[in-house]
Coordinates of C-alpha atoms in Angstrom, one line a residue:
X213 CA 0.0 0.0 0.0
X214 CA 2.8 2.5 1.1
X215 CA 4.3 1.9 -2.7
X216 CA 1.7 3.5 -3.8
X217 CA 2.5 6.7 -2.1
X218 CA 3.5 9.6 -4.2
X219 CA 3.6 12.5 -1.8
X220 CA 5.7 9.9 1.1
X221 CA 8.9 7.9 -0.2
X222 CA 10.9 6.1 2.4
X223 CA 14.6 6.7 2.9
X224 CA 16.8 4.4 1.8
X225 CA 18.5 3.7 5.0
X226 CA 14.8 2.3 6.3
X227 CA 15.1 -0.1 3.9
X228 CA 18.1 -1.4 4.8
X229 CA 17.2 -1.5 8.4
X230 CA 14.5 -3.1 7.4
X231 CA 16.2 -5.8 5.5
X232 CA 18.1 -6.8 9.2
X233 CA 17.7 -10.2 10.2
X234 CA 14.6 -10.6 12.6
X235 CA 15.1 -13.8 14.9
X236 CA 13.2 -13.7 18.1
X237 CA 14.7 -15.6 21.1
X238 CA 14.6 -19.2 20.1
X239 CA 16.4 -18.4 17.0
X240 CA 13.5 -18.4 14.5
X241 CA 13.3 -16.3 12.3
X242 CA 10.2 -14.1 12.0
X243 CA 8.8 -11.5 9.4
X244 CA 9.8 -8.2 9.8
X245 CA 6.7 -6.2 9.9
X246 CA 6.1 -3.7 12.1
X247 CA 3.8 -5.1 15.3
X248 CA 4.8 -3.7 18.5
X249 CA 2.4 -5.6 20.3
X250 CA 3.3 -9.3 19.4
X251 CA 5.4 -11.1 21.6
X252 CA 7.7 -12.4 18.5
X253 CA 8.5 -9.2 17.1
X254 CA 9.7 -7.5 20.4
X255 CA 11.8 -10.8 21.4
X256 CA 13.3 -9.9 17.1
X257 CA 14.4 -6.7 18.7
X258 CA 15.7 -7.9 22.5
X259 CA 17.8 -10.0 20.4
X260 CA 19.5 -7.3 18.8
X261 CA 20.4 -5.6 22.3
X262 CA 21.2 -9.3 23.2
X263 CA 23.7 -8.8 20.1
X264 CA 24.9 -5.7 21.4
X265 CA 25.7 -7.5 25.3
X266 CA 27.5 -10.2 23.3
X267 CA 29.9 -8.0 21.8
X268 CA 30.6 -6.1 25.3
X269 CA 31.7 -9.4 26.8
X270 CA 33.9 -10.2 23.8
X271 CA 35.4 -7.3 24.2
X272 CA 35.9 -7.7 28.1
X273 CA 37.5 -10.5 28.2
X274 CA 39.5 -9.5 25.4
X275 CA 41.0 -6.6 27.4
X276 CA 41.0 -9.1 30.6
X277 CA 43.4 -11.6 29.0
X278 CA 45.1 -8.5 27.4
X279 CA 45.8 -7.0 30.8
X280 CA 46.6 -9.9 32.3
X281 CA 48.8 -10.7 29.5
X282 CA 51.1 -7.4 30.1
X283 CA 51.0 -8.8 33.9
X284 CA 52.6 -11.8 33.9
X285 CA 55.1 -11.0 30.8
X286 CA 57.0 -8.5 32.3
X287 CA 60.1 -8.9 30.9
X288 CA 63.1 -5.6 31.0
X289 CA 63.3 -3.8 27.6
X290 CA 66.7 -3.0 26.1
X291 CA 67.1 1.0 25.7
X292 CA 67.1 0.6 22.5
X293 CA 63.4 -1.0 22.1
X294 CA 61.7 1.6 25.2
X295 CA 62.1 4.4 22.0
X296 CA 60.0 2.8 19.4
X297 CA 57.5 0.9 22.4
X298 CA 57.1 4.6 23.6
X299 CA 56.1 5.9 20.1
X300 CA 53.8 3.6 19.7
X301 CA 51.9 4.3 22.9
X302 CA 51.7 7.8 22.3
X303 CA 50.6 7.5 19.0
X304 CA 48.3 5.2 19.5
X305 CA 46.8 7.5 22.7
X306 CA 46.6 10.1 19.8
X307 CA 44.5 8.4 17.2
X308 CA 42.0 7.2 20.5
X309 CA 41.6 10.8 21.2
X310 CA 41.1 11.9 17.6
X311 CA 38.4 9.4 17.5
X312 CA 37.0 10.3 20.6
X313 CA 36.6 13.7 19.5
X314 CA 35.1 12.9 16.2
X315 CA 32.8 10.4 17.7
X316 CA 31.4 12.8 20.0
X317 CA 30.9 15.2 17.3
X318 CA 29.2 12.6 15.4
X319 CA 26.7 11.6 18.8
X320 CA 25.6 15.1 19.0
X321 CA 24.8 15.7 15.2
X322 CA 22.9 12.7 15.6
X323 CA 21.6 13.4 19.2
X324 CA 20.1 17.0 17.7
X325 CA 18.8 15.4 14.5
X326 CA 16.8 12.6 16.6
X327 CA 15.5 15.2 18.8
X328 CA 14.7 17.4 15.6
X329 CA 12.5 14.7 14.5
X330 CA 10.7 13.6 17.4
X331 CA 10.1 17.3 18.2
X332 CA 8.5 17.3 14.7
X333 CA 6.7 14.1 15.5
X334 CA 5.0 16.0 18.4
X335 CA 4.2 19.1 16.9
X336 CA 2.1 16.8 13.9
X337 CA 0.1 15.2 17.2
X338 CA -0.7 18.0 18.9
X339 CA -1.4 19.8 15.6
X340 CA -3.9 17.0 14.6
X341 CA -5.4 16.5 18.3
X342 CA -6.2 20.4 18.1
X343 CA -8.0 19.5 15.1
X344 CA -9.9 16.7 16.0
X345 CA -10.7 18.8 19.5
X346 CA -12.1 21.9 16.9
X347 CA -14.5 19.1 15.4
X348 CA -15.5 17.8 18.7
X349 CA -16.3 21.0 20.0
X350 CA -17.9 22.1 16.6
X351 CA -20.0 19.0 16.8
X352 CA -21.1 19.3 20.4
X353 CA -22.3 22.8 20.4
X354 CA -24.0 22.6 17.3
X355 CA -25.8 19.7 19.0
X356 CA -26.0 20.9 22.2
X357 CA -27.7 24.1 20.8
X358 CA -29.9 22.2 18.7
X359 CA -31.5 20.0 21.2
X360 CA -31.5 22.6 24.3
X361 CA -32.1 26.2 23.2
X362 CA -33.6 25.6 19.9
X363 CA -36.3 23.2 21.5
X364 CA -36.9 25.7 24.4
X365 CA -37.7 28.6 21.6
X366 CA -40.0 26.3 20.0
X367 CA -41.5 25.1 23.0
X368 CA -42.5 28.7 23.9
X369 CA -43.9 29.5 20.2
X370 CA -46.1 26.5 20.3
X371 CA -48.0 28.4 23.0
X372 CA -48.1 31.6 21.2
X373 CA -49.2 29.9 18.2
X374 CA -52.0 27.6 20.3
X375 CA -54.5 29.2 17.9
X376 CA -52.8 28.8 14.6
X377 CA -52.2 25.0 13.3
X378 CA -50.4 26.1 10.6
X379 CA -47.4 28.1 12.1
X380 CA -47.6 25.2 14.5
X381 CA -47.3 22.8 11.8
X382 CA -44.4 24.8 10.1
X383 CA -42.9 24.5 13.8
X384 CA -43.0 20.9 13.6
X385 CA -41.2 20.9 10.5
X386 CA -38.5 22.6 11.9
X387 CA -38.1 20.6 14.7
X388 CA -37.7 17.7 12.0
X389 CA -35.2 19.2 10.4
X390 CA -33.2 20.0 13.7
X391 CA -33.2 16.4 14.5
X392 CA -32.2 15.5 11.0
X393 CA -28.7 17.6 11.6
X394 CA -28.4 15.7 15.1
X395 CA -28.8 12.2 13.5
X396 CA -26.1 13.7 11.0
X397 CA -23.6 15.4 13.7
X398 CA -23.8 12.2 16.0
X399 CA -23.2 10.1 13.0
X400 CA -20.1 10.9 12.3
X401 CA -16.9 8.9 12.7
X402 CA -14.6 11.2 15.1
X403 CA -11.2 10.0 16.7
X404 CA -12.7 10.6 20.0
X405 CA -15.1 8.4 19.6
X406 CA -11.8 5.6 18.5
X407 CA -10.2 6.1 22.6
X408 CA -7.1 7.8 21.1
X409 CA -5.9 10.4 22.7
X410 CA -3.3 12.3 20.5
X411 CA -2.3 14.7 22.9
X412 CA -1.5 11.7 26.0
X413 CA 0.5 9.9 23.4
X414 CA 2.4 13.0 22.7
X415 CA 3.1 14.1 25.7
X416 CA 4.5 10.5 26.4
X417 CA 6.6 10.7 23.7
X418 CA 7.9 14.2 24.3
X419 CA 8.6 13.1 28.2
X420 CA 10.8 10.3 27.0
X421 CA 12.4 12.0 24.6
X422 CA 13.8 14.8 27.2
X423 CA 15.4 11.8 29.0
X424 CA 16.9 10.0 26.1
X425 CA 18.3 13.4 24.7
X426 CA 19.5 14.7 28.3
X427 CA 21.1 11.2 28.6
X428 CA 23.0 11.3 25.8
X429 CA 24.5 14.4 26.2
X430 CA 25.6 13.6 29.8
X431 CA 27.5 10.7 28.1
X432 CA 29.0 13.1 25.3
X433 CA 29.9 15.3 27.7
X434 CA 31.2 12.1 29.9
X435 CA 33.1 10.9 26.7
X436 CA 35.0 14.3 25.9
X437 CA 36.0 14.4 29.8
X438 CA 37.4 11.5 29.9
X439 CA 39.3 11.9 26.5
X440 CA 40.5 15.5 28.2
X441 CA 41.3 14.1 31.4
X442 CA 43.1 11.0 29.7
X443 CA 45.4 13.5 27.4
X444 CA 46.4 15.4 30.8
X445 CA 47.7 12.1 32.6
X446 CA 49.7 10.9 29.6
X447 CA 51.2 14.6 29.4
X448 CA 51.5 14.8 32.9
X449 CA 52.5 11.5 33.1
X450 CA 50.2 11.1 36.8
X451 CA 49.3 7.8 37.8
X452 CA 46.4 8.5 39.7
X453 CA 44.9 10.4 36.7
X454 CA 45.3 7.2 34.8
X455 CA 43.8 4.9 37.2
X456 CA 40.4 7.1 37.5
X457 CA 40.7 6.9 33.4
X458 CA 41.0 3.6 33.6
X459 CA 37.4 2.9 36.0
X460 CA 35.8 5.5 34.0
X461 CA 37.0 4.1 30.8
X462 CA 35.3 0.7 31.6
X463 CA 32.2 2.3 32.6
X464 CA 32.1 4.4 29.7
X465 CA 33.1 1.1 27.3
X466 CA 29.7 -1.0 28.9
X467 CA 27.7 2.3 27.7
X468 CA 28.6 2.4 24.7
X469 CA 27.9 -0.8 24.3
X470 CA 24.5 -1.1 25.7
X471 CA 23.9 2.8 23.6
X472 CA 24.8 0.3 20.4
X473 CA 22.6 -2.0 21.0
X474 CA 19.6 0.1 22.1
X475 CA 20.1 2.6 19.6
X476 CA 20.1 -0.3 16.8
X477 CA 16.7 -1.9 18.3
X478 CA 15.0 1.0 18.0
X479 CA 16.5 2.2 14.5
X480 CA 14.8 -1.5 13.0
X481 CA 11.9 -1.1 14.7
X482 CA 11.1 2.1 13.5
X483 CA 12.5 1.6 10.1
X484 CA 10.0 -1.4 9.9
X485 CA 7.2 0.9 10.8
X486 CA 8.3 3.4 8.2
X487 CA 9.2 1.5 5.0
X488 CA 4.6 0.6 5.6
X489 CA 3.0 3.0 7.9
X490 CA -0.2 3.0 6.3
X491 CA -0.6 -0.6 6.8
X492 CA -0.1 0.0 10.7
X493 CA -2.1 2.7 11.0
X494 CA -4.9 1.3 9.4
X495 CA -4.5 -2.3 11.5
X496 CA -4.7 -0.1 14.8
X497 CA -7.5 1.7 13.6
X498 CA -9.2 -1.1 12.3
X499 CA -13.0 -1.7 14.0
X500 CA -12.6 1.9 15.3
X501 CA -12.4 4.1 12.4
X502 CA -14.2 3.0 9.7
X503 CA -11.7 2.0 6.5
X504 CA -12.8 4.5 4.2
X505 CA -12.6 7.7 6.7
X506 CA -9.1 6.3 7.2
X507 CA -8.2 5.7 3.8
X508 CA -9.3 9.5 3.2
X509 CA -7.0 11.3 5.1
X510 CA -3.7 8.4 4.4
X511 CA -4.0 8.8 0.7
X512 CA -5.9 12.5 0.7
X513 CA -6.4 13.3 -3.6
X514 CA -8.6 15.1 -5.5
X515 CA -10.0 11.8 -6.7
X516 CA -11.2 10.6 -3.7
X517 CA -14.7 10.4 -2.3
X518 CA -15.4 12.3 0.9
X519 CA -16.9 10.2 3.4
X520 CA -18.2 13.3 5.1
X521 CA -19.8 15.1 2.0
X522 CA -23.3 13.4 2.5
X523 CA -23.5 14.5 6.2
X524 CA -22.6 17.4 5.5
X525 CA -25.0 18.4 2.4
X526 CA -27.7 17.1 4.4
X527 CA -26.6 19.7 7.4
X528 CA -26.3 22.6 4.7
X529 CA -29.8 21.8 3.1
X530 CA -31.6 21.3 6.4
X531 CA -30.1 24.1 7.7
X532 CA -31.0 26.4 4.9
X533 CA -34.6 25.3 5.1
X534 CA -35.0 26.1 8.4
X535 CA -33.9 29.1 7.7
X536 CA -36.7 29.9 5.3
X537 CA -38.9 28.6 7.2
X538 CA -38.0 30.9 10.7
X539 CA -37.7 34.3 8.1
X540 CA -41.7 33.5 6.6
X541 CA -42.8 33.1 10.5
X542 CA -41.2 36.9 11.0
X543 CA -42.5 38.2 8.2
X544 CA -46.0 36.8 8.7
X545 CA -46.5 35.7 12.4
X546 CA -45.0 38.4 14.1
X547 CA -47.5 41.1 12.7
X548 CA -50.1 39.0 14.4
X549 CA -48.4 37.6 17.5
X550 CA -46.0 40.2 18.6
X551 CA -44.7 38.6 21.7
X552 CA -43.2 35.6 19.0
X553 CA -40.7 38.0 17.7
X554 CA -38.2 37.1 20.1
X555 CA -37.8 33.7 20.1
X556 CA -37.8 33.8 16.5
X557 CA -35.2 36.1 16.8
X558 CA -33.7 33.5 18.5
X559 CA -33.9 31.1 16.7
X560 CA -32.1 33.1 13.6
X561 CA -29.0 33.4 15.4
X562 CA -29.0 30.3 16.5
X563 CA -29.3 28.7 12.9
X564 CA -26.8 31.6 11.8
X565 CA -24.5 30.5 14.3
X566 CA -25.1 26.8 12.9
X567 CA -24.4 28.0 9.6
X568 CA -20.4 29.2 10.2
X569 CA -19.8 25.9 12.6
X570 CA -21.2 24.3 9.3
X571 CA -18.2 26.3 7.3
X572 CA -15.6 25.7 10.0
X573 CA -16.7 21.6 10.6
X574 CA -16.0 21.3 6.5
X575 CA -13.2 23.3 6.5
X576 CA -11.4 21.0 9.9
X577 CA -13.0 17.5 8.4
X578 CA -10.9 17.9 5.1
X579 CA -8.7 15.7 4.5
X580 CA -5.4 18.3 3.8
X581 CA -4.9 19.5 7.1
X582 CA -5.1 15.9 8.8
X583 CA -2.8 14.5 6.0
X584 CA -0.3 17.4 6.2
X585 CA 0.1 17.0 10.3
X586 CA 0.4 13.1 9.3
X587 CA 3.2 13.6 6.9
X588 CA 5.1 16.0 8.6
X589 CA 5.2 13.4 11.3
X590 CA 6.4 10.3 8.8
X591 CA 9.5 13.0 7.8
X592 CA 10.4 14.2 11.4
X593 CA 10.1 10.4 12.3
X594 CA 11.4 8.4 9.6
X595 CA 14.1 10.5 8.0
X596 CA 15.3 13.3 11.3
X597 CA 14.7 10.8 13.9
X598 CA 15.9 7.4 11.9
X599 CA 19.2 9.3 10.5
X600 CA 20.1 10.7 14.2
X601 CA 19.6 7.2 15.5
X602 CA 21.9 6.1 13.1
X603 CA 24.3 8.7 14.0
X604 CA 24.0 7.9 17.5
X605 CA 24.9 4.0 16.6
X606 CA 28.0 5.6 14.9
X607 CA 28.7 7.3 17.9
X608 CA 28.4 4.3 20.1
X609 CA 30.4 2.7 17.7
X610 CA 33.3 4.4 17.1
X611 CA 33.6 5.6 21.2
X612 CA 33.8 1.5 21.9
X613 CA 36.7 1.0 19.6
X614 CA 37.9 4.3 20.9
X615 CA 38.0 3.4 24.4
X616 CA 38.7 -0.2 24.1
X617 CA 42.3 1.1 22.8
X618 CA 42.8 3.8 25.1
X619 CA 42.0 1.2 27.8
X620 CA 44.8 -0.8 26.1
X621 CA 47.3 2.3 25.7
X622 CA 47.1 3.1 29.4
X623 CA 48.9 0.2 30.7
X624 CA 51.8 0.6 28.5
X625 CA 51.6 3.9 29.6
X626 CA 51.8 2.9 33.0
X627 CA 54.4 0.8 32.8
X628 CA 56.8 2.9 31.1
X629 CA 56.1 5.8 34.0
X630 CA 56.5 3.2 36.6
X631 CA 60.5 1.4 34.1
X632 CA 61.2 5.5 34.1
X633 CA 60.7 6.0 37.6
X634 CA 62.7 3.0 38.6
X635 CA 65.7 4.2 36.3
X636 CA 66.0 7.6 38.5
X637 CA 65.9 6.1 41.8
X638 CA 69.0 3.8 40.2
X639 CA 71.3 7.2 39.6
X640 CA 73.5 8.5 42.4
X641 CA 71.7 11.0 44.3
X642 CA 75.0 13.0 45.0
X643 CA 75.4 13.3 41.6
X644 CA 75.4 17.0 41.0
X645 CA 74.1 16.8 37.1
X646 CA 71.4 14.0 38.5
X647 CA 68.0 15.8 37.4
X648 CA 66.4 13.7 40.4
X649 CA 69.2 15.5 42.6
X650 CA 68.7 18.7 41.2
X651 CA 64.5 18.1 41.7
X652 CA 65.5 17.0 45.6
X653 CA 67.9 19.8 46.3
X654 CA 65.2 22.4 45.0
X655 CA 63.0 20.8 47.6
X656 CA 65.3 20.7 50.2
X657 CA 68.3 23.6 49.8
X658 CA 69.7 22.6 53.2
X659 CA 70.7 19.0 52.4
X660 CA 72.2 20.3 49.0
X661 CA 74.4 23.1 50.5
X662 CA 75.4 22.4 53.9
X663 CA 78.4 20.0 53.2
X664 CA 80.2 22.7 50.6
X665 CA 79.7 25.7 53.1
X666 CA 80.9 23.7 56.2
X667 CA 84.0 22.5 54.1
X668 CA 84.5 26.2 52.8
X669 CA 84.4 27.9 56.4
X670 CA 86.8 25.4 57.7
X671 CA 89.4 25.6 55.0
X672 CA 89.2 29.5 54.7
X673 CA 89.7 29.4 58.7
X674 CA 93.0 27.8 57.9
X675 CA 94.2 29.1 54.9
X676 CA 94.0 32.9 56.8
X677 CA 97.6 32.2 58.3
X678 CA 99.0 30.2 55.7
X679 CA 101.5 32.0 52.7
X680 CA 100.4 31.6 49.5
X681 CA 101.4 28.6 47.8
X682 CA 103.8 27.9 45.3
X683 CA 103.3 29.2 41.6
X684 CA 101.3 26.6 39.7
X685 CA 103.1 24.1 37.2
X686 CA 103.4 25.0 34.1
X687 CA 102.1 21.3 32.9
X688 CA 98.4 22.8 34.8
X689 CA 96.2 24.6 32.7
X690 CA 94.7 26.2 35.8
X691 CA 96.4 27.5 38.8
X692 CA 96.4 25.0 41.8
X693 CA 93.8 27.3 44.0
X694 CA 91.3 27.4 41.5
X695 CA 91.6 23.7 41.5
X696 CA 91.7 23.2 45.0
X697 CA 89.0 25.3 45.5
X698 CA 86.8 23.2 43.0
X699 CA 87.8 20.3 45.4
X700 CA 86.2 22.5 48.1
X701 CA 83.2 22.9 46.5
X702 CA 82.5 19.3 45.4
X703 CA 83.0 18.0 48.8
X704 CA 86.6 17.7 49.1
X705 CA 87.0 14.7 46.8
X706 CA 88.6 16.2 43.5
X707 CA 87.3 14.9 39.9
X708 CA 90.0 14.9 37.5
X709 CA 87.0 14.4 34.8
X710 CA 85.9 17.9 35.8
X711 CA 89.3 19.4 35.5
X712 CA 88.6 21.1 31.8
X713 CA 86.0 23.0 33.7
X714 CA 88.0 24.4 36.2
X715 CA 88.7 27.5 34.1
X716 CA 85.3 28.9 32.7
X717 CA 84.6 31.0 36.0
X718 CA 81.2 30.1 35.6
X719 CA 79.8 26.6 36.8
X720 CA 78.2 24.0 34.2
X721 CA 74.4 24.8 33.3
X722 CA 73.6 21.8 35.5
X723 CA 74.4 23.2 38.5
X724 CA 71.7 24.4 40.4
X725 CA 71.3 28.2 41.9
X726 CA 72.6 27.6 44.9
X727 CA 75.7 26.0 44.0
X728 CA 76.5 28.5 40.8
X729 CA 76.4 31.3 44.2
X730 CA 78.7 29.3 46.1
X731 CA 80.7 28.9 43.2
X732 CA 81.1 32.5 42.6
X733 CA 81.7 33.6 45.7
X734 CA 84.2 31.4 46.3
X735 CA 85.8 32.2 43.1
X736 CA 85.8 35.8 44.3
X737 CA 86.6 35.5 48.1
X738 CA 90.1 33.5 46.8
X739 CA 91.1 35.7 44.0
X740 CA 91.0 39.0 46.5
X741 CA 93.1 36.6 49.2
X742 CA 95.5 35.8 46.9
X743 CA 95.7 39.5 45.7
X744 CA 96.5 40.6 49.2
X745 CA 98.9 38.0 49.9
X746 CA 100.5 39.0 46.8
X747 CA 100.7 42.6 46.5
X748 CA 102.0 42.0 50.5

């Protein structure tokens, strides 16, 4: 029936939903037509998610022998193979976060297109139920007035005419044709009378919607964090950052997951309503509705009979000869019987108010205004909402594989903190060009200075009364206090590796601020004794 449809094509991507295997929970397979309320169809669908939980617990246990793998094979790396382990750890951090990124662009494209078209979806129900509400309200007045005030007015002319049996049989007549616009009105075959309420099942839809849209975009948000957060620790190189990535990363990995498999479920079963919603629509209104009212506002044409057109003529035509009738009684009755004037009065704008409900009723009963709210709702569904969902499967997708290598990377990560780590505590600590010395002296300035200042004191206290020594070698490149007083400074133990440094008069740029001080002052406090001694 939907092939039919010229004004309504199906996306492609329905179809290829559609096409996706349907096997309920005994693995049989079942036809893929849209019928929420059989028990087959939604076990076709819980076996997708099913699908979904069976690739999260592949994928668990992969990273649990993976892990445990990298624990119980750890074996010491050459230098030469940390360099190109290290490269691939950071590059492979890199890709995950590209993809992270580019996922989470992708889940809220598709998180704002699904919203866009259930948003749409809404606005077609409410649209239609305020419709169907102008009809009922039409309908029910114009009744109302006809069998309450109408019927009071005539009841009151009938006395007035006592004396005249024709004005009372032209009252009859009326009275007929009153009832015959009734038997029309209450014949007709309105939605309300079907127990659907339009409005309920849009507010419904419009709840859950909020909390599927305000879900996701926690778990965007959630995503890009974590990708942040995991891009810090590596740069930082913290270990406690990397162990929070690690839980969250596992929690974020099961979402994923069970996003995937929820997102897919309801993808294919609203691609299978879309690629034949008429056929739904006219099964659930089947018994309620009758076929032909339906079938009027599905496929609304030119060419198509109007199931209302014969209740309605009969309204107009009644109508206008009542009309006739109540302007011949003021022309001729009220000369007679003034008092009748004003319930015929009355009467004329109650059947001119029946007159523009008539216009209005035709007007909201045609088929274009019913059919547009229904399309508009098949777009916003089937190509807004089933395009997001797909989006939001990419998403899901793509943040899985994502995470799963991050959760890989981190590890190796780990471990080559924890081999670099292990490699400073294995360097001298009184090594003065030791970057872990240089980070503990600039901690503690005490434990780094006091040996060279004590040693200083006590040798300057005893070179006060000594004479100068004896004029350098002329094999030394350096005279033999500078040297000495480089002995000084390193503790009193020379270094005859250092010895090419003993004449730049400024320390090595390894040497941290307090030593290049000492170092200068020293420097300066000898070459003034020496002057003296000198010159004396």
């Amino acid at each position: 029936m939907s092939t039919a449809r010229v004004d309504y094509i199906a996306p492609w991507w329905t179809y290829w939903l559609h096409t996706f295997p349907h096997v309920n929970l005994r693995f049989q397979s079942i036809d893929s037509t849209f019928r929420p309320q059989d028990e087959n169809y939604q076990q076709s669908l819980i076996f997708l998610c099913c699908m979904a939980a069976t690739g999260l617990g592949i994928t668990l246990l992969c990273l649990a022998a993976y892990l445990s793998f990298l624990c119980c094979c750890r074996k010491e790396e050459g230098e030469d193979s940390k360099r190109p382990d290290t490269c691939c750890v950071t590059w492979a951090a890199v890709i995950a976060g590209l993809v992270i990124c580019s996922a989470v662009g992708v889940g809220f494209y598709g998180n704002s297109e699904t919203n866009d078209g259930v948003y749409q979806l809404t606005y077609s129900l409410y649209n239609a139920n305020h419709t169907l509400h102008g009809v009922d309200t039409l309908v029910s007045g114009t009744v109302g007035s006809m069998q309450q005030d109408l019927k009071q007015h005539l009841e009151r002319l009938d006395e007035i005419f006592a004396t005249r049996p024709d004005y009372i049989q032209t009252l009859r007549f009326v009275q007929v044709m009153a009832n015959n616009i009734v038997q029309q009105l209450n014949g007709l075959p309105l939605m309300s009378r079907a127990n659907v309420n339009l409005a309920s099942i849009a507010d419904q839809i419009g709840s859950a919607e909020h909390y599927r849209w305000l879900t996701y975009l926690l778990l965007l948000i959630l995503d890009l964090v974590i990708c942040l957060v995991a891009c810090l620790g590596l740069a930082k190189q913290s270990r406690w950052l990397l162990t929070t990535i690690m839980i969250f990363g596992v929690l974020t990995l099961i979402l994923s997951w069970v996003s995937l498999g929820t997102g897919t479920a309801v993808a294919v079963g609203t691609s299978d309503f879309c690629v034949a919603p008429d056929k739904f629509v006219m099964n659930q209104t089947k018994g309620r509705v009758p076929a032909d009212v339906v079938h009027y506002y599905l496929y609304c044409g030119q060419s198509l009979p109007n199931p209302f057109q014969q209740a309605m003529t009969i309204y107009q035509r009644s109508l206008t000869t009542m009309q006739i009738q109540i302007q011949g009684l003021l022309q001729y009755a009220v000369p007679v019987f003034p008092t009748a004037q004003r319930d015929l009065l009355g009467i004329q704008r109650l059947l001119n108010g029946s007159e523009t409900n008539l216009h209005q009723l035709t007007a909201l009963l045609d088929c274009r205004g019913l059919h547009k709210d229904y399309l508009d709702a098949l777009i916003g569904v089937c190509y807004d909402g089933v395009e997001g969902l797909l989006y939001i499967c990419l998403f899901s997708l793509l943040a899985a594989s994502a995470f799963c290598t991050m959760l890989c990377t981190i590890p190796r990560a780990w471990k080559h903190i924890t081999s670099r780590d292990r490699d400073y505590d294995d360097i001298d600590e009184e090594d003065p060009f030791n970057p872990q010395a240089r980070r503990t002296a600039a901690y503690n300035p005490a434990r780094a200075t006091v040996h060279s200042f004590c040693s200083f004191s006590s040798s300057m206290g005893s070179q006060s009364s000594l004479a100068p020594p004896a004029p350098p070698p002329p094999a030394s490149s350096a005279p033999a206090s500078e040297y000495m007083n480089q002995s000084v400074l390193f503790g009193g133990n020379p270094r005859y590796e250092n010895v090419p440094l003993i004449g730049r008069g400024s320390p090595p740029p390894s040497y941290s601020p307090s030593m290049r001080a000492t170092y200068l002052s020293v420097t300066e406090g000898q070459n003034r004794h020496f002057g003296t001694d000198f010159q004396m």
